[in-house]
């Protein structure tokens, strides 16, 4: 690759084109097709003459002066994007992709697809990025741009003009036929593995894309037509139609309400237009000046840039909007310790981000930075608050939340065929995790073997649940005296003999405590009639002996008292 380093100084004289947009400098001596600014001062411009050279350019003083380089590898560089401050990517004609790792001081050609023409680039990290290609193709890399997987949108006559990923999974792309007479909008929800068509227009190609968030997106195209969806692309509304022959070429979402779009001035024949809305598309302002515009970028909500066919760069400084506080935070004002709850606030016009604060031992488990958060509480009461920000204003909204303590965790004992909870109010018994209808007393007489538990609820409505309690060999409890088992002596003091009335097959004798815990399991051989047991580590109390067949199915049982 041959790159010629040049230096272009820009005039310090700012020519006011209207009350807002002002020419600040010149990026290079031909068409600017792509802009990217890292902050209000540091930015990059790319373009070319489409015949002899493509251009990279960088400014560090808000567009007043620019350093540019040219390349003959691609005669028209179309788009620029950065993943971090140092690593950036530029794509263009000839299916070329360039990369910088030194913040634009040098650019290296890292990928070529001679069958392609790349018009848009979007990297979500230094490794993962996307290129919008010709003939309805989107290309994805996971190795920093050295190799790509191609996804075909089945639009052989349409090119992907713009694409933007909201996050690692969700993104949008717009397509147009060469004469801008048909347009498409596509969406991915699986990181680009598949793309679904969410809009089609038989008379308007789409070339500009402004993605506010996963749900809200604008697309602009032929005849200054602008469409909008607020439900993730399911339903679209036309929010603006304008001059015939003018085509919107780029768009940028400054905030939820402020959207800017620029057009090509009837392909450079007439002055270009900058369209803007301050109320989410309800009304649009149309400002005419310059030649034609193919790019627009706002690094912050108050400063934006665009550029024309001659390489001139224009800057706008918007008044920073004050924020109007939302009425209140929605969500519960009283929660139980260790509960999880959702809190939200209405969208605050012109806010850029939302920062939430929670009580000392609570944790935000999702949503911080947005209008809704999930909070996992501890035991401490306090305020749930949100700070809404933009570059010049902050508003804070608070909601006091009381965290009520939980009742002590109940324990379960089992005696005389009855389950008993340790607490003294608000009971609900469960069998195998299913609530038992009407079982709301401190005691419950189980009717079948299985796993039982109980919840207790205090006056604040907060509940605690016991550990699981396994009721085992319930049939034993219903048998006052077994006819097949004889224990002597009973109670067991040192040793006792267990006599089986008959034993024609292999059997098992199981000793359990009143909690259902197995203390011993003794295998009885075929024909065995007597088993000796000793006290060993059994504490004083009630135990249960149960006889089971070779398949561990219960046969019969008897109670055993240990002294």
XYZ file of C-alpha atoms in Angstrom:
563
model
C 0.000 0.000 0.000
C 1.288 3.455 -0.918
C 0.237 6.232 1.469
C 1.358 9.795 0.924
C 1.483 11.968 4.054
C 0.414 15.544 3.570
C -0.500 18.415 5.787
C -3.406 20.718 5.163
C -3.887 23.785 7.224
C -7.428 25.020 7.605
C -8.504 28.594 7.669
C -9.079 29.943 11.115
C -11.786 32.150 9.671
C -15.201 30.719 10.455
C -17.837 31.540 7.885
C -21.271 31.560 9.423
C -23.703 29.781 7.147
C -26.677 30.301 9.402
C -27.377 30.843 13.054
C -26.008 27.456 14.008
C -23.734 25.669 11.522
C -20.310 27.206 10.926
C -17.482 26.160 8.649
C -14.430 25.452 10.802
C -11.888 23.916 8.425
C -11.185 21.564 5.529
C -10.392 17.889 6.040
C -8.943 17.267 2.534
C -9.576 18.558 -1.006
C -12.510 16.308 -1.991
C -15.683 14.606 -0.766
C -15.979 13.646 2.910
C -17.998 10.426 3.198
C -17.464 9.453 6.828
C -16.959 11.226 10.162
C -16.132 9.928 13.634
C -15.320 12.043 16.708
C -13.973 10.649 19.961
C -14.803 13.854 21.833
C -15.625 17.468 21.022
C -12.092 18.122 19.696
C -10.610 14.885 18.364
C -12.122 13.495 15.205
C -11.535 11.663 11.942
C -12.766 12.186 8.398
C -12.517 9.836 5.404
C -13.475 10.158 1.764
C -11.972 10.365 -1.698
C -12.347 11.485 -5.282
C -13.495 8.061 -6.537
C -10.873 8.205 -9.277
C -7.337 8.667 -7.976
C -7.128 8.585 -4.184
C -8.883 8.006 -0.922
C -8.218 10.130 2.158
C -7.805 9.718 5.922
C -7.740 12.872 8.058
C -7.530 13.742 11.761
C -8.198 16.845 13.839
C -7.449 17.514 17.502
C -8.806 21.081 17.704
C -12.476 20.683 16.860
C -12.071 20.644 13.086
C -10.053 23.840 12.633
C -6.882 22.112 11.434
C -6.546 18.654 9.878
C -3.686 16.291 9.033
C -4.520 14.033 6.132
C -3.046 11.075 4.266
C -4.018 9.613 0.896
C -4.095 6.064 -0.436
C -4.423 4.536 -3.886
C -5.611 1.199 -2.461
C -9.177 2.569 -2.320
C -10.323 5.611 -4.270
C -13.298 6.285 -2.013
C -13.215 5.581 1.720
C -16.813 5.381 2.935
C -16.941 5.010 6.716
C -14.810 5.175 9.862
C -15.344 3.721 13.338
C -13.222 3.311 16.465
C -13.174 0.657 19.193
C -11.405 2.580 21.932
C -9.142 5.589 21.572
C -6.346 3.932 19.577
C -7.881 1.210 17.406
C -9.978 2.330 14.455
C -11.255 0.950 11.163
C -12.005 2.472 7.751
C -13.738 0.724 4.839
C -14.240 1.660 1.228
C -14.334 0.852 -2.446
C -12.506 -2.176 -3.744
C -13.652 -4.182 -0.732
C -10.916 -2.657 1.459
C -10.630 -2.488 5.233
C -7.912 -0.412 6.925
C -6.933 -0.373 10.590
C -5.037 1.954 12.896
C -3.679 1.026 16.317
C -2.050 4.393 17.014
C -5.095 6.688 17.011
C -4.898 7.452 13.300
C -1.235 8.316 12.946
C -0.873 5.423 10.478
C -3.356 3.210 8.649
C -2.718 -0.321 7.379
C -4.687 -2.331 4.838
C -5.643 -5.561 6.660
C -8.413 -7.080 4.508
C -9.478 -7.115 0.876
C -12.525 -8.659 -0.756
C -12.196 -7.775 -4.429
C -15.792 -8.796 -5.146
C -17.122 -6.314 -2.599
C -17.723 -2.627 -2.016
C -17.895 -1.766 1.688
C -20.051 1.240 2.629
C -20.374 0.997 6.414
C -18.322 -0.263 9.344
C -19.251 -0.811 13.000
C -16.959 -2.428 15.573
C -18.341 -3.295 19.014
C -14.847 -4.238 20.266
C -11.339 -4.371 18.866
C -12.049 -7.971 17.809
C -15.697 -8.022 16.729
C -17.058 -5.853 13.957
C -19.355 -5.655 10.944
C -19.108 -4.368 7.387
C -22.037 -3.427 5.157
C -21.440 -4.777 1.681
C -22.769 -4.869 -1.856
C -25.481 -7.206 -3.152
C -27.223 -7.437 0.192
C -24.335 -8.759 2.272
C -23.187 -8.151 5.832
C -19.731 -9.307 6.896
C -18.719 -10.136 10.481
C -15.253 -10.529 11.983
C -14.231 -11.815 15.391
C -10.462 -11.507 14.892
C -10.071 -7.766 14.493
C -10.802 -7.584 10.774
C -8.404 -10.166 9.330
C -11.142 -12.608 8.299
C -14.899 -12.371 7.856
C -18.041 -14.511 7.705
C -20.544 -13.313 5.086
C -24.315 -13.178 5.724
C -26.531 -12.873 2.663
C -29.750 -10.884 3.017
C -31.127 -12.282 -0.271
C -31.147 -8.799 -1.810
C -28.868 -9.196 -4.807
C -29.780 -5.771 -6.232
C -29.552 -3.821 -2.974
C -26.472 -2.659 -1.070
C -26.167 -2.362 2.692
C -25.561 1.353 3.123
C -25.544 1.792 6.893
C -25.522 -0.572 9.880
C -25.259 -0.102 13.614
C -25.111 -2.559 16.503
C -26.839 -1.507 19.722
C -24.886 -4.128 21.678
C -23.295 -7.520 21.060
C -26.646 -9.060 20.054
C -28.956 -6.391 18.638
C -28.477 -4.227 15.575
C -30.043 -2.700 12.455
C -29.055 -2.215 8.820
C -30.568 -0.229 5.936
C -30.371 -1.139 2.256
C -31.090 0.552 -1.051
C -31.085 -0.295 -4.743
C -28.620 1.736 -6.863
C -31.283 4.254 -8.001
C -32.701 4.546 -4.474
C -36.111 3.333 -5.651
C -36.428 0.420 -3.206
C -35.432 0.289 0.426
C -35.166 -2.253 3.231
C -34.554 -2.290 6.982
C -33.052 -5.391 8.594
C -32.581 -6.356 12.215
C -30.474 -8.894 14.121
C -31.061 -10.119 17.673
C -28.384 -12.829 17.758
C -25.172 -10.941 17.180
C -25.445 -10.983 13.392
C -25.878 -14.736 12.993
C -29.186 -13.994 11.274
C -30.868 -10.864 9.900
C -34.631 -10.397 9.543
C -36.294 -7.911 7.197
C -38.505 -5.609 9.294
C -39.460 -3.019 6.651
C -39.708 -2.655 2.879
C -40.556 0.334 0.682
C -41.100 -0.070 -3.053
C -40.448 3.602 -3.830
C -37.782 4.816 -1.402
C -34.289 3.512 -0.813
C -32.830 3.976 2.668
C -29.298 5.302 3.228
C -29.394 6.970 6.662
C -29.776 5.113 9.974
C -30.186 6.508 13.503
C -30.474 3.844 16.196
C -31.511 5.377 19.529
C -31.728 2.061 21.358
C -32.865 -1.521 20.829
C -36.501 -0.435 20.403
C -36.312 3.040 18.796
C -34.803 3.499 15.353
C -35.064 5.985 12.457
C -34.244 5.459 8.781
C -34.011 8.126 6.098
C -33.776 7.944 2.325
C -35.033 9.100 -1.041
C -37.108 12.308 -1.220
C -36.067 13.059 2.370
C -38.441 10.373 3.593
C -37.931 9.480 7.281
C -39.517 6.500 9.020
C -39.501 5.590 12.707
C -40.183 2.542 14.870
C -40.509 2.532 18.666
C -41.191 -1.193 19.111
C -38.039 -2.788 17.755
C -39.066 -2.662 14.092
C -42.492 -4.301 14.207
C -44.443 -1.119 13.371
C -43.122 1.844 11.396
C -44.492 5.366 10.915
C -43.523 7.924 8.283
C -42.547 11.012 10.283
C -41.238 13.233 7.468
C -41.304 13.583 3.677
C -39.565 16.433 1.924
C -37.890 17.565 -1.274
C -38.158 15.366 -4.355
C -34.764 14.239 -5.642
C -32.962 14.816 -2.352
C -31.781 11.673 -0.558
C -30.848 11.469 3.086
C -27.355 9.979 3.264
C -26.557 9.880 7.000
C -28.226 10.230 10.370
C -27.285 10.505 14.030
C -29.284 10.162 17.271
C -28.062 12.937 19.570
C -30.506 11.913 22.300
C -33.899 10.255 22.647
C -35.552 13.385 21.253
C -32.854 15.009 19.078
C -32.201 13.367 15.720
C -30.102 14.891 12.898
C -30.072 13.778 9.247
C -28.216 15.170 6.223
C -28.907 14.849 2.499
C -27.012 15.021 -0.779
C -28.522 18.208 -2.247
C -30.005 16.305 -5.194
C -26.683 14.509 -5.616
C -24.633 17.720 -5.289
C -26.553 19.806 -7.781
C -28.289 21.953 -5.170
C -27.430 23.031 -1.605
C -27.580 20.203 0.885
C -30.018 20.019 3.742
C -29.645 19.303 7.437
C -32.867 17.975 8.938
C -33.339 17.920 12.684
C -36.009 17.185 15.235
C -36.055 18.182 18.889
C -39.200 16.264 19.819
C -38.572 12.675 18.678
C -39.786 13.214 15.121
C -43.022 15.088 15.711
C -41.668 18.195 13.954
C -38.580 18.691 11.757
C -36.437 21.724 10.931
C -34.948 21.860 7.417
C -31.746 23.957 7.103
C -30.298 24.518 3.618
C -26.611 25.385 3.018
C -23.402 24.080 1.452
C -23.119 21.582 -1.390
C -24.058 18.096 -0.257
C -23.608 16.099 2.893
C -22.877 12.401 3.343
C -22.020 12.256 7.052
C -22.984 13.712 10.406
C -21.620 12.991 13.882
C -22.232 14.301 17.435
C -19.582 13.304 19.994
C -21.632 15.050 22.712
C -25.213 16.289 22.742
C -24.172 19.925 22.324
C -21.558 19.696 19.537
C -21.929 18.149 16.096
C -20.110 17.973 12.784
C -20.943 17.488 9.114
C -18.892 17.882 5.896
C -19.502 18.479 2.182
C -18.311 17.446 -1.295
C -15.351 19.820 -1.166
C -13.968 18.545 2.124
C -15.284 21.459 4.180
C -16.174 20.601 7.767
C -18.976 22.368 9.621
C -19.616 22.510 13.340
C -22.722 23.278 15.364
C -22.892 24.197 19.041
C -26.320 23.549 20.464
C -27.713 25.066 23.594
C -27.489 22.495 26.336
C -31.053 21.613 27.305
C -32.060 21.716 30.936
C -33.652 18.590 32.337
C -37.175 18.464 33.680
C -37.576 16.127 36.615
C -39.880 13.162 36.338
C -42.785 13.029 38.775
C -41.614 10.065 40.800
C -39.963 6.664 40.884
C -42.307 3.729 40.414
C -41.809 0.671 42.599
C -42.691 -0.757 46.028
C -42.095 1.471 49.064
C -41.974 -1.510 51.419
C -40.115 -4.754 50.761
C -39.034 -7.745 52.777
C -35.384 -8.374 53.583
C -33.565 -10.208 50.777
C -36.392 -9.528 48.302
C -35.883 -8.374 44.690
C -37.895 -5.493 43.223
C -38.023 -3.392 40.040
C -37.881 0.421 40.094
C -38.376 2.717 37.104
C -38.737 6.340 36.108
C -40.325 7.869 33.021
C -37.934 8.924 30.257
C -36.562 12.384 31.020
C -36.264 14.482 27.881
C -32.644 15.093 26.782
C -31.120 12.975 29.535
C -28.101 11.031 28.287
C -27.804 8.464 31.069
C -29.311 7.433 34.396
C -27.327 6.453 37.481
C -29.162 4.674 40.303
C -28.273 4.522 43.993
C -29.585 1.992 46.507
C -29.376 1.342 50.285
C -26.102 0.145 51.811
C -26.436 -3.621 51.442
C -28.695 -3.649 48.367
C -27.304 -4.527 44.932
C -28.398 -3.437 41.443
C -28.551 -6.647 39.421
C -29.606 -5.130 36.100
C -30.519 -1.942 34.257
C -28.174 0.661 35.742
C -27.741 3.418 33.177
C -31.327 3.024 31.953
C -34.747 4.129 33.198
C -35.437 0.834 34.998
C -33.362 -1.225 37.438
C -33.636 -4.499 39.317
C -32.646 -4.237 42.983
C -31.755 -7.146 45.278
C -32.249 -5.905 48.840
C -30.389 -6.857 51.983
C -31.730 -5.845 55.387
C -31.173 -2.068 55.374
C -33.865 0.544 54.669
C -32.987 3.678 52.691
C -33.561 5.656 49.522
C -33.792 4.393 45.969
C -32.641 7.358 43.884
C -31.777 8.071 40.267
C -29.588 10.833 38.820
C -30.397 11.779 35.236
C -27.534 13.498 33.382
C -26.603 15.374 30.267
C -23.581 17.581 29.624
C -24.925 20.548 31.562
C -27.664 19.447 33.901
C -28.550 16.819 36.475
C -31.807 15.982 38.194
C -32.243 13.620 41.132
C -35.385 11.742 42.143
C -35.657 9.711 45.353
C -38.023 7.185 46.862
C -37.739 6.110 50.533
C -38.003 2.317 50.847
C -38.589 0.433 54.094
C -36.991 -3.007 54.363
C -38.971 -5.186 56.784
C -37.271 -7.964 58.714
C -38.064 -11.629 58.151
C -39.505 -13.860 60.871
C -37.127 -16.474 62.328
C -36.711 -19.507 60.096
C -39.060 -22.157 61.451
C -37.950 -25.659 62.380
C -40.066 -28.796 62.117
C -40.365 -31.612 64.645
C -42.284 -34.845 64.208
C -43.879 -36.679 67.112
C -46.914 -38.882 67.544
C -47.583 -38.830 63.803
C -47.753 -34.991 63.773
C -45.552 -32.299 62.185
C -45.083 -29.188 64.344
C -43.575 -25.791 63.400
C -41.503 -23.832 65.895
C -42.988 -20.391 65.161
C -46.325 -19.137 66.437
C -48.171 -17.355 63.571
C -48.905 -17.239 59.847
C -48.392 -20.849 58.767
C -48.631 -22.550 55.411
C -47.579 -26.176 55.003
C -46.213 -27.588 51.754
C -45.965 -31.110 50.423
C -43.262 -31.598 47.748
C -43.139 -27.791 47.353
C -46.898 -27.513 46.681
C -49.082 -25.640 49.183
C -51.464 -27.933 51.074
C -54.974 -26.501 50.991
C -56.198 -25.567 54.457
C -52.909 -26.517 56.164
C -52.451 -23.210 57.988
C -52.069 -24.293 61.612
C -48.925 -24.753 63.664
C -49.315 -28.540 63.401
C -50.136 -30.785 60.484
C -50.890 -34.511 60.380
C -49.265 -35.866 57.185
C -51.239 -38.365 55.167
C -48.459 -39.643 52.935
C -44.711 -40.033 52.800
C -42.752 -37.247 51.122
C -40.987 -33.949 51.662
C -42.715 -31.319 53.799
C -41.923 -27.706 54.611
C -43.664 -24.779 56.261
C -43.585 -20.999 55.816
C -44.357 -18.485 58.530
C -45.464 -14.923 57.784
C -45.192 -11.982 60.174
C -47.386 -8.892 60.506
C -45.367 -7.064 57.791
C -46.206 -9.786 55.308
C -42.662 -11.116 55.209
C -42.129 -14.852 55.166
C -39.459 -17.397 56.036
C -39.455 -21.029 55.007
C -38.173 -24.028 56.891
C -35.679 -26.561 55.707
C -37.192 -29.533 53.912
C -38.388 -32.347 56.199
C -38.564 -35.884 54.825
C -41.390 -37.973 56.284
C -40.297 -41.574 55.827
C -42.190 -44.779 56.528
C -45.452 -43.059 57.426
C -47.228 -46.450 57.387
C -45.203 -47.359 60.476
C -46.853 -44.588 62.420
C -50.277 -45.929 61.601
C -49.353 -49.454 62.842
C -49.586 -49.618 66.660
C -48.094 -53.111 66.804
C -46.556 -55.028 63.946
C -47.545 -58.632 63.531
C -44.370 -59.471 61.604
C -41.834 -57.734 63.850
C -41.179 -58.360 67.539
C -38.660 -56.332 69.541
C -37.489 -57.469 72.968
C -36.780 -55.678 75.134
C -38.529 -52.465 74.017
C -37.381 -49.933 75.245
C -33.813 -50.629 74.107
C -31.364 -50.063 76.962
C -28.205 -51.879 75.823
C -29.190 -54.538 73.284
C -32.449 -55.840 71.890
C -33.451 -58.720 69.686
C -35.627 -58.242 66.630
C -37.595 -61.335 65.670
C -39.065 -61.826 62.198
C -42.105 -64.092 62.034
C -40.964 -65.262 58.603
C -38.278 -64.520 56.012
C -38.562 -66.274 52.664
C -36.525 -63.735 50.703
C -33.779 -61.183 51.205
C -34.982 -58.247 53.304
C -33.721 -54.955 54.776
C -34.293 -53.600 58.257
C -34.040 -49.782 58.441
C -33.846 -47.755 61.660
C -34.803 -44.043 61.368
C -35.152 -41.225 63.881
C -38.267 -39.050 64.223
C -36.927 -36.705 61.521
C -36.753 -39.491 58.975
C -32.963 -39.719 59.058
C -31.679 -43.246 58.446
C -29.597 -44.365 61.444
C -28.867 -47.917 60.312
C -29.693 -50.177 57.416
C -29.254 -53.915 58.052
C -29.366 -56.522 55.319
C -31.241 -59.667 56.376
C -30.240 -62.802 54.480
C -32.787 -65.267 53.160
C -34.077 -67.367 56.030
C -32.823 -65.013 58.737
C -35.189 -64.817 61.689
C -33.420 -62.838 64.417
C -31.281 -59.665 64.425
C -29.436 -58.292 67.424
C -29.025 -54.506 67.720
C -27.228 -52.448 70.336
C -27.642 -48.870 71.451
C -24.262 -47.632 70.174
C -24.653 -43.967 69.194
C -28.445 -43.791 69.357
C -29.586 -41.066 71.747
C -32.568 -41.485 74.030
C -35.837 -41.018 72.191
C -38.276 -42.528 69.734
C -37.073 -44.430 66.644
C -38.790 -46.467 63.964
C -38.002 -49.925 62.642
C -39.228 -50.697 59.132
C -38.907 -53.908 57.168
C -38.435 -53.671 53.378
C -38.220 -56.278 50.634
C -35.360 -56.790 48.206
C -36.679 -53.832 46.122
C -36.687 -51.598 49.216
C -40.477 -51.538 49.256
C -42.008 -51.107 52.701
C -43.511 -54.232 54.286
C -44.267 -53.298 57.882
C -42.798 -51.470 60.841
C -42.797 -50.846 64.584
C -41.804 -48.097 67.005
C -38.655 -48.470 69.131
C -37.976 -46.498 72.283
C -34.355 -46.026 73.309
C -33.480 -45.246 76.939
